[in-house]
PDB file of C-alpha atoms in Angstrom:
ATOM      1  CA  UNK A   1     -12.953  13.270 -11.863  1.00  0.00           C
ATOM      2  CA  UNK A   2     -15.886  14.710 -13.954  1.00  0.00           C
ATOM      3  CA  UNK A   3     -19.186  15.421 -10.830  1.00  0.00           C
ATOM      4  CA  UNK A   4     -16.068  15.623  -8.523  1.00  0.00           C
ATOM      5  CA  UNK A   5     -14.408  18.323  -9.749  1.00  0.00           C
ATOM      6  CA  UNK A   6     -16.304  21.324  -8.193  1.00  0.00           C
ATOM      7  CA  UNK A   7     -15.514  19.825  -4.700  1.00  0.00           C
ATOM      8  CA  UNK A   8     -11.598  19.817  -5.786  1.00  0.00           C
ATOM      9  CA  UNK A   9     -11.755  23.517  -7.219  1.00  0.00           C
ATOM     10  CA  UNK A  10     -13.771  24.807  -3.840  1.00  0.00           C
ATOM     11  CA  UNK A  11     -12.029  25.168  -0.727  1.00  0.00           C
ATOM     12  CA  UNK A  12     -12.282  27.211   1.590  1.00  0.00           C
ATOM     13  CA  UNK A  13      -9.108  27.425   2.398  1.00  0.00           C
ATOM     14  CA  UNK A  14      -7.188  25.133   0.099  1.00  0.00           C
ATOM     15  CA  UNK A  15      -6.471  23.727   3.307  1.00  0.00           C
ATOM     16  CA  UNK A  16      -4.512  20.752   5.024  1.00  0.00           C
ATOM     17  CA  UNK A  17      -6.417  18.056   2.530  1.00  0.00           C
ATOM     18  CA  UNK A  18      -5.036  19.166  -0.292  1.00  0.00           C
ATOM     19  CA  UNK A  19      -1.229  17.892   0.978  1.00  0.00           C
ATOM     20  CA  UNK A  20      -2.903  15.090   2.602  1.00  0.00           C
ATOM     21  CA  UNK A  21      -4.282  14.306  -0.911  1.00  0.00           C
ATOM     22  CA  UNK A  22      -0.871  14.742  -2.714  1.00  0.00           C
ATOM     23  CA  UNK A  23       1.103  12.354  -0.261  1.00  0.00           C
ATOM     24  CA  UNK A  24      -1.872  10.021  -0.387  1.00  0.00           C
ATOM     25  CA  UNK A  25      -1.349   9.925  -4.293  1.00  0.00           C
ATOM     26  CA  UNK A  26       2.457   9.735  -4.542  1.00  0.00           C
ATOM     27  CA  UNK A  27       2.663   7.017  -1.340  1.00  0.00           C
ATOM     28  CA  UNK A  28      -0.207   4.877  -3.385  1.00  0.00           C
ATOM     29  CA  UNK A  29       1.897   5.390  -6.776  1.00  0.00           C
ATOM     30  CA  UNK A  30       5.307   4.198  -5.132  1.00  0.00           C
ATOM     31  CA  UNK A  31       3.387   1.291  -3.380  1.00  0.00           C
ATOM     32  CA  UNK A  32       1.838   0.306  -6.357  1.00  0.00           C
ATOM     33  CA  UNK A  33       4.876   0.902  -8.481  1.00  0.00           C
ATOM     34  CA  UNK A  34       7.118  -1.289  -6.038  1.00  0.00           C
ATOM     35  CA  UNK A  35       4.319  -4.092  -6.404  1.00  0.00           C
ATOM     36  CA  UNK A  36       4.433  -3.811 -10.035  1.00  0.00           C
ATOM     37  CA  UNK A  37       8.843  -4.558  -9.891  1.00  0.00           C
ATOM     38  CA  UNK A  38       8.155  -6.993  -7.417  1.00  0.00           C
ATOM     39  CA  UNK A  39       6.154  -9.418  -8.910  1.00  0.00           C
ATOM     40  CA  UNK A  40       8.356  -9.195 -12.284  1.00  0.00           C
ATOM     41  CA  UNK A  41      11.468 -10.017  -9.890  1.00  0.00           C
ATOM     42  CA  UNK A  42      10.620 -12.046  -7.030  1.00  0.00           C
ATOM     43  CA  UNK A  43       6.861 -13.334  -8.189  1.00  0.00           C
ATOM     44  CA  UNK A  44       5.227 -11.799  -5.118  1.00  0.00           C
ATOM     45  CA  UNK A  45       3.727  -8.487  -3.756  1.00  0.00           C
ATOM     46  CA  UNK A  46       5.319  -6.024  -1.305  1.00  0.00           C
ATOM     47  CA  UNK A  47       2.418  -4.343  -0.212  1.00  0.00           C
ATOM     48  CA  UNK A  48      -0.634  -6.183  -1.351  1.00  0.00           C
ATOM     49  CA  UNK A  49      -0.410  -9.678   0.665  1.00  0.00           C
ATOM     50  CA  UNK A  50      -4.030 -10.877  -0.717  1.00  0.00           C
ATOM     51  CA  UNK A  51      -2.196 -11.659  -4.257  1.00  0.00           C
ATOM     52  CA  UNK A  52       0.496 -13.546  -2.029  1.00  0.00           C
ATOM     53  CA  UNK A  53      -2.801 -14.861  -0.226  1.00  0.00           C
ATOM     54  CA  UNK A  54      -3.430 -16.360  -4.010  1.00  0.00           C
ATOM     55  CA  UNK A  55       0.003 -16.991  -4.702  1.00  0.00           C
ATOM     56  CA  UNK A  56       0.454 -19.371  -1.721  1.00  0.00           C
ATOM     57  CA  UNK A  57      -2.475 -21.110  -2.770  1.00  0.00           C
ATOM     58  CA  UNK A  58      -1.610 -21.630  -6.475  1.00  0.00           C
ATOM     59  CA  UNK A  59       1.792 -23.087  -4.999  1.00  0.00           C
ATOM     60  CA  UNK A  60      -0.103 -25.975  -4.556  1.00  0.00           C
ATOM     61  CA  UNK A  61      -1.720 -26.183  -7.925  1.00  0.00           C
ATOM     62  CA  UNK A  62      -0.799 -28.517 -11.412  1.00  0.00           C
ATOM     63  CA  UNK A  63       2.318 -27.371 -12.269  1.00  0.00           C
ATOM     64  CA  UNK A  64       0.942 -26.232 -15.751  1.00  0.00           C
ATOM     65  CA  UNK A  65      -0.684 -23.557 -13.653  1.00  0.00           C
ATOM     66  CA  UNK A  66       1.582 -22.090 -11.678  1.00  0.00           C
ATOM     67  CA  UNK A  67       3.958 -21.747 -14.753  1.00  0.00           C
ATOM     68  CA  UNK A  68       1.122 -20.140 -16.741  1.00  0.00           C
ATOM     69  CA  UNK A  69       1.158 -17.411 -13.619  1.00  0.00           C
ATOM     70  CA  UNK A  70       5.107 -17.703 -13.308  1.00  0.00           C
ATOM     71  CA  UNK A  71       4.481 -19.297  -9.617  1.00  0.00           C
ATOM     72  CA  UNK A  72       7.971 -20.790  -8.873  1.00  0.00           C
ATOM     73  CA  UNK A  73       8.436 -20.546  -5.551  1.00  0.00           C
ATOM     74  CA  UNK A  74       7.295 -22.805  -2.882  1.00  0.00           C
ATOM     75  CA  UNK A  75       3.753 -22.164  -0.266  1.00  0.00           C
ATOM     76  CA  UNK A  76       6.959 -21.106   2.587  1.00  0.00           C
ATOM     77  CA  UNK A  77       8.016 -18.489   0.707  1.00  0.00           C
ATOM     78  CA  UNK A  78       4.654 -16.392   0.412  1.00  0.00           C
ATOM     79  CA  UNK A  79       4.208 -17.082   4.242  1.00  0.00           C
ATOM     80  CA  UNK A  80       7.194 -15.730   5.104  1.00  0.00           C
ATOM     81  CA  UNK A  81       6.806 -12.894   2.396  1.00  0.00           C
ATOM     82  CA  UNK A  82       3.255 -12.139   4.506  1.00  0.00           C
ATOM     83  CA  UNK A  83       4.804 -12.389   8.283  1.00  0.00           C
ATOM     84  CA  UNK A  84       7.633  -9.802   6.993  1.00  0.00           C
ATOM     85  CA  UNK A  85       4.998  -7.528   5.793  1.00  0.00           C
ATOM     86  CA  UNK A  86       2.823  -8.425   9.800  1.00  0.00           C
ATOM     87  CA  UNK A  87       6.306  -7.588  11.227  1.00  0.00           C
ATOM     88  CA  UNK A  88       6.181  -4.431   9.108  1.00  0.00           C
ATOM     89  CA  UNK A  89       3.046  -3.159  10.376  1.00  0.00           C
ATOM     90  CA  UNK A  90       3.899  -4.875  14.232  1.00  0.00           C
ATOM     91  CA  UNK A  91       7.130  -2.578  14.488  1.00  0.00           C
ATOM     92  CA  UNK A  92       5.371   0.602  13.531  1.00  0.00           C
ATOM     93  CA  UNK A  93       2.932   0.563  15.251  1.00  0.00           C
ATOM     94  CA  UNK A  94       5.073  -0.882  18.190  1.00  0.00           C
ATOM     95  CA  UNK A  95       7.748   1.925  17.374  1.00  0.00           C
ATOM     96  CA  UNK A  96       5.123   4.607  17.707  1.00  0.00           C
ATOM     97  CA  UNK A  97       3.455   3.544  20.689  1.00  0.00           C
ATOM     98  CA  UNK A  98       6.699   3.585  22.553  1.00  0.00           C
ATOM     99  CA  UNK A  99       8.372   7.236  21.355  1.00  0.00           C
ATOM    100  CA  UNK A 100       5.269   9.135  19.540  1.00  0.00           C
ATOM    101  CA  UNK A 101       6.693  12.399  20.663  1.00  0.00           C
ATOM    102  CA  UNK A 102      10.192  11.252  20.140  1.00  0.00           C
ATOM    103  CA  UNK A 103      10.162  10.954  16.876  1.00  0.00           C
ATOM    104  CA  UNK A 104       7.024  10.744  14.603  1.00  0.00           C
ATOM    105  CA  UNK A 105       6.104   8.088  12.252  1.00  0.00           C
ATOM    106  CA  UNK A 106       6.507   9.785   9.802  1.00  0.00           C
ATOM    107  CA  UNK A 107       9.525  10.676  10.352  1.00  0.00           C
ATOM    108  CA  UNK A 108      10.177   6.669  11.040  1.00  0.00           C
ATOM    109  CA  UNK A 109       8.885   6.006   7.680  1.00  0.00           C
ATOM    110  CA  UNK A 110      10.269   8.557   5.975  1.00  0.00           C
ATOM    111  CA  UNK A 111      13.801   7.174   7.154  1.00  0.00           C
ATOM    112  CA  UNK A 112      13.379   3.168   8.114  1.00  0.00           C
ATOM    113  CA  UNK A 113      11.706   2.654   4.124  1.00  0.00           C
ATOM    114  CA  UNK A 114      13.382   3.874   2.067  1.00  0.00           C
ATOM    115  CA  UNK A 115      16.517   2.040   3.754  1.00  0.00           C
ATOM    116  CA  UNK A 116      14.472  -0.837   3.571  1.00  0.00           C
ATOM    117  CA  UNK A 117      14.251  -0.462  -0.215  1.00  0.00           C
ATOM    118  CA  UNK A 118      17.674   0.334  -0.349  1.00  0.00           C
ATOM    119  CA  UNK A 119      18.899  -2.984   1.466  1.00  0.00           C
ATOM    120  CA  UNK A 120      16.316  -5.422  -0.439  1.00  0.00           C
ATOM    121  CA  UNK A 121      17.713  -3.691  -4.330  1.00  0.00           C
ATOM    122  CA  UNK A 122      21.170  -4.547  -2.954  1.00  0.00           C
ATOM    123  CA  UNK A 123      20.344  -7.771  -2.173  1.00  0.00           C
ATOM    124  CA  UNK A 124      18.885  -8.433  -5.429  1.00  0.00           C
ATOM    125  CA  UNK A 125      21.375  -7.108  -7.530  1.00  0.00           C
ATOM    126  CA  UNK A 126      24.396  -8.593  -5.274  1.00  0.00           C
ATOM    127  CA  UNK A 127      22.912 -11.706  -3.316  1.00  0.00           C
ATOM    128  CA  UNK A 128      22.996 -15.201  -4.893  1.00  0.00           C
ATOM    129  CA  UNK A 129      19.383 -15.506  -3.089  1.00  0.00           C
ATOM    130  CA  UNK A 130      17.560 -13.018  -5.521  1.00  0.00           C
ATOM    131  CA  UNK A 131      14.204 -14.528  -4.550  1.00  0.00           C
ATOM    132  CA  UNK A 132      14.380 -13.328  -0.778  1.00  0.00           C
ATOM    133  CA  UNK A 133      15.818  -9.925  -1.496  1.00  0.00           C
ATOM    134  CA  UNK A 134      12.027  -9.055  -1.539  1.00  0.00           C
ATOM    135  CA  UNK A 135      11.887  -9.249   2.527  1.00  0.00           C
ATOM    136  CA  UNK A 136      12.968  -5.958   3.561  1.00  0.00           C
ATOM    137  CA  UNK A 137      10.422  -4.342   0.653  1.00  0.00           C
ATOM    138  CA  UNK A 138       7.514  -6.492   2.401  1.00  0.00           C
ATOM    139  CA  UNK A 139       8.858  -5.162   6.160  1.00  0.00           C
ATOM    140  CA  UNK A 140       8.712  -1.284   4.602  1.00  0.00           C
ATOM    141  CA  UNK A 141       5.185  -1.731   2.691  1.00  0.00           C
ATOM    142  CA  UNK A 142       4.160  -3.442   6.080  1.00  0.00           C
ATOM    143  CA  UNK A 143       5.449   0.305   8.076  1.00  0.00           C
ATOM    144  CA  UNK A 144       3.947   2.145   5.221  1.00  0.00           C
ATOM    145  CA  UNK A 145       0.757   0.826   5.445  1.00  0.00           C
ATOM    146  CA  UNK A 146       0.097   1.784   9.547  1.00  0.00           C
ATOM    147  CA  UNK A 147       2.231   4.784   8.991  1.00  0.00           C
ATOM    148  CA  UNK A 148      -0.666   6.156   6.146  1.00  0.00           C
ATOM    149  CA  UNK A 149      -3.615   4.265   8.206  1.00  0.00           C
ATOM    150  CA  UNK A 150      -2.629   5.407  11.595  1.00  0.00           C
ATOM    151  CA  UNK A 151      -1.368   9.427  10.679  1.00  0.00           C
ATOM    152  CA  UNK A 152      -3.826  11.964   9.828  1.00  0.00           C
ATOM    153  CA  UNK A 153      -4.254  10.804   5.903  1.00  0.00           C
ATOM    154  CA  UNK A 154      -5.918   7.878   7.500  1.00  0.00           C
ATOM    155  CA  UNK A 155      -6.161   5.544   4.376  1.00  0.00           C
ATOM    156  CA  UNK A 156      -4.067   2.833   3.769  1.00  0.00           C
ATOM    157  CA  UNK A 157      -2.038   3.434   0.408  1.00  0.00           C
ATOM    158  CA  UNK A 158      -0.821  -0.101  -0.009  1.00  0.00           C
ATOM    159  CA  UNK A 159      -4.040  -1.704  -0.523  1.00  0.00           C
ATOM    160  CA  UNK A 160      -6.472  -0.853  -3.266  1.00  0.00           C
ATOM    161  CA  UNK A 161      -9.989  -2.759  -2.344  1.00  0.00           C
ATOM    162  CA  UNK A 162     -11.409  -0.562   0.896  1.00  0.00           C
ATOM    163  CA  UNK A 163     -10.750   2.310  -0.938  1.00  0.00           C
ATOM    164  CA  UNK A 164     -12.167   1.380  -4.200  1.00  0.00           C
ATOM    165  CA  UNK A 165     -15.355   0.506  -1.971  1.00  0.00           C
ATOM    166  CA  UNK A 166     -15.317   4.539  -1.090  1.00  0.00           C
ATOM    167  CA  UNK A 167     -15.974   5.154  -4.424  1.00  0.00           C
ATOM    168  CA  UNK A 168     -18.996   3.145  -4.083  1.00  0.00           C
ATOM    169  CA  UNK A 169     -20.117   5.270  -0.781  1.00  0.00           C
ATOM    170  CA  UNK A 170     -19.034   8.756  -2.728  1.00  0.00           C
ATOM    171  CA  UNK A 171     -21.477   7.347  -5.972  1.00  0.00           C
ATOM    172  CA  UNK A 172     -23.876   6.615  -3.370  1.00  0.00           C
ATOM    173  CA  UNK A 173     -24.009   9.831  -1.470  1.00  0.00           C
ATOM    174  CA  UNK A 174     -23.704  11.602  -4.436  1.00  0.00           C
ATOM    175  CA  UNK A 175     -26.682  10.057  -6.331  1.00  0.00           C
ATOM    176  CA  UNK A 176     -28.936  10.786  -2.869  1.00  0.00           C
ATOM    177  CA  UNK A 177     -27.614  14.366  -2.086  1.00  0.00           C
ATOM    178  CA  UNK A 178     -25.919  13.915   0.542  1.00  0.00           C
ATOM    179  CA  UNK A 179     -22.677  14.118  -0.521  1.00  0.00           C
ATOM    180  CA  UNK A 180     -20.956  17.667   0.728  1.00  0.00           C
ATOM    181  CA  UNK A 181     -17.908  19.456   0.922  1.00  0.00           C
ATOM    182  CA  UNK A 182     -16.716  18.357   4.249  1.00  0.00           C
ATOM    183  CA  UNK A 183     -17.654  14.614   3.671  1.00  0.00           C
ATOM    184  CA  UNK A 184     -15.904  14.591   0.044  1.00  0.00           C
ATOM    185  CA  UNK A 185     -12.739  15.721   2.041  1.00  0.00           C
ATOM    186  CA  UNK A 186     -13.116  13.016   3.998  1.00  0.00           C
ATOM    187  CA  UNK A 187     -13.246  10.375   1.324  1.00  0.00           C
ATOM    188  CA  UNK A 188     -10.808  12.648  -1.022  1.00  0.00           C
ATOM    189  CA  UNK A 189      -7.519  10.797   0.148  1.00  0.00           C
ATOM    190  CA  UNK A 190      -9.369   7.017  -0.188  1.00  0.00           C
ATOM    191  CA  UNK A 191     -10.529   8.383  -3.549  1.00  0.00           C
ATOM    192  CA  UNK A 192      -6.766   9.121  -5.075  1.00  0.00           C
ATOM    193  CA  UNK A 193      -5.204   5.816  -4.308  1.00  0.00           C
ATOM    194  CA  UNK A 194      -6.861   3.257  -6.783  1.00  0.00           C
ATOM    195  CA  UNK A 195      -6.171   5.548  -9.462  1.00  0.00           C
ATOM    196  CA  UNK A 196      -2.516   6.261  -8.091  1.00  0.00           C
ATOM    197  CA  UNK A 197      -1.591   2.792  -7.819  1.00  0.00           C
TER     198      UNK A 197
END
């Protein structure tokens, strides 16, 4: 955090960043957390579909190769691992089109996922079909991702490469002088999620 540190210290007031910075960092850590369990259990991603985008092509590989990566499952599976996680991001944003004032989505989120979560660990630890128990995780990463894009943090915290290109912009600002207060707030919450997945 080294030449960013005086823009974390000065604030003017500490002001509504600083939360937005915090959620930012603890929604990237479960996302990337949660991606972390699921490829050790179901050999797949939750939140990142890109490594199911690899996956699904690896399916059709030498089989040497796909059991050097631990690729069991067939190319249907990762498709259907990637719509769940479309029908994820489809339902929020449907959900908060229809009833914004309602009931926020965050408050959506903050109830559909973690039942999600709760319904696909059941269905791991008491389904005979372990392998799809990841569906409902790839449905709540699919929420989570237009809940943090769409709301006020306005990153997405279950994806890693857009934001690691802000640290490229902040580098380059920086280096020119033209990186301030107000636009390091605006890149702060991109800035915490490669490091807190």
């Amino acid at each position: 955090w080294g030449p960013f540190l005086p823009f974390l210290v000065m604030s003017d007031p500490p002001a509504p960043w600083l939360p937005a910075l915090s959620v930012a960092a603890a929604l990237a850590f479960v996302s990337g957390w949660a991606d972390v369990v699921c490829v050790v259990r179901f050999a797949a991603f939750a939140g990142m579909m890109t490594g199911n985008v690899l996956f699904f092509g690896l399916t059709f590989a030498p089989a040497k190769y796909k059991s050097m990566l631990a690729v069991d499952a067939g190319p249907v599976f990762y498709i259907v691992v990637i719509l769940c996680n479309i029908f994820g991001s489809f339902t929020a944003l449907s959900f908060n089109r229809i009833c914004p004032k309602a009931m926020p989505l965050a408050t959506a989120h903050a109830v559909v996922c973690p039942l999600l979560l709760l319904i696909g660990d059941s269905l791991y630890v008491f389904a005979s079909f372990q392998h799809w128990a990841i569906l409902p995780f790839a449905v709540a990463f699919g929420v989570q991702n237009v809940f943090t894009a769409k709301s006020s943090l306005g990153v997405a915290t279950t994806t890693t490469t857009g934001n690691l290109q802000t640290w490229g912009a902040v580098m380059h600002e920086l280096l020119h002088g033209e990186l301030d207060k107000a636009k390091f707030r605006k890149y702060s919450v991109a800035l915490i999620v490669p490091p807190a997945t």
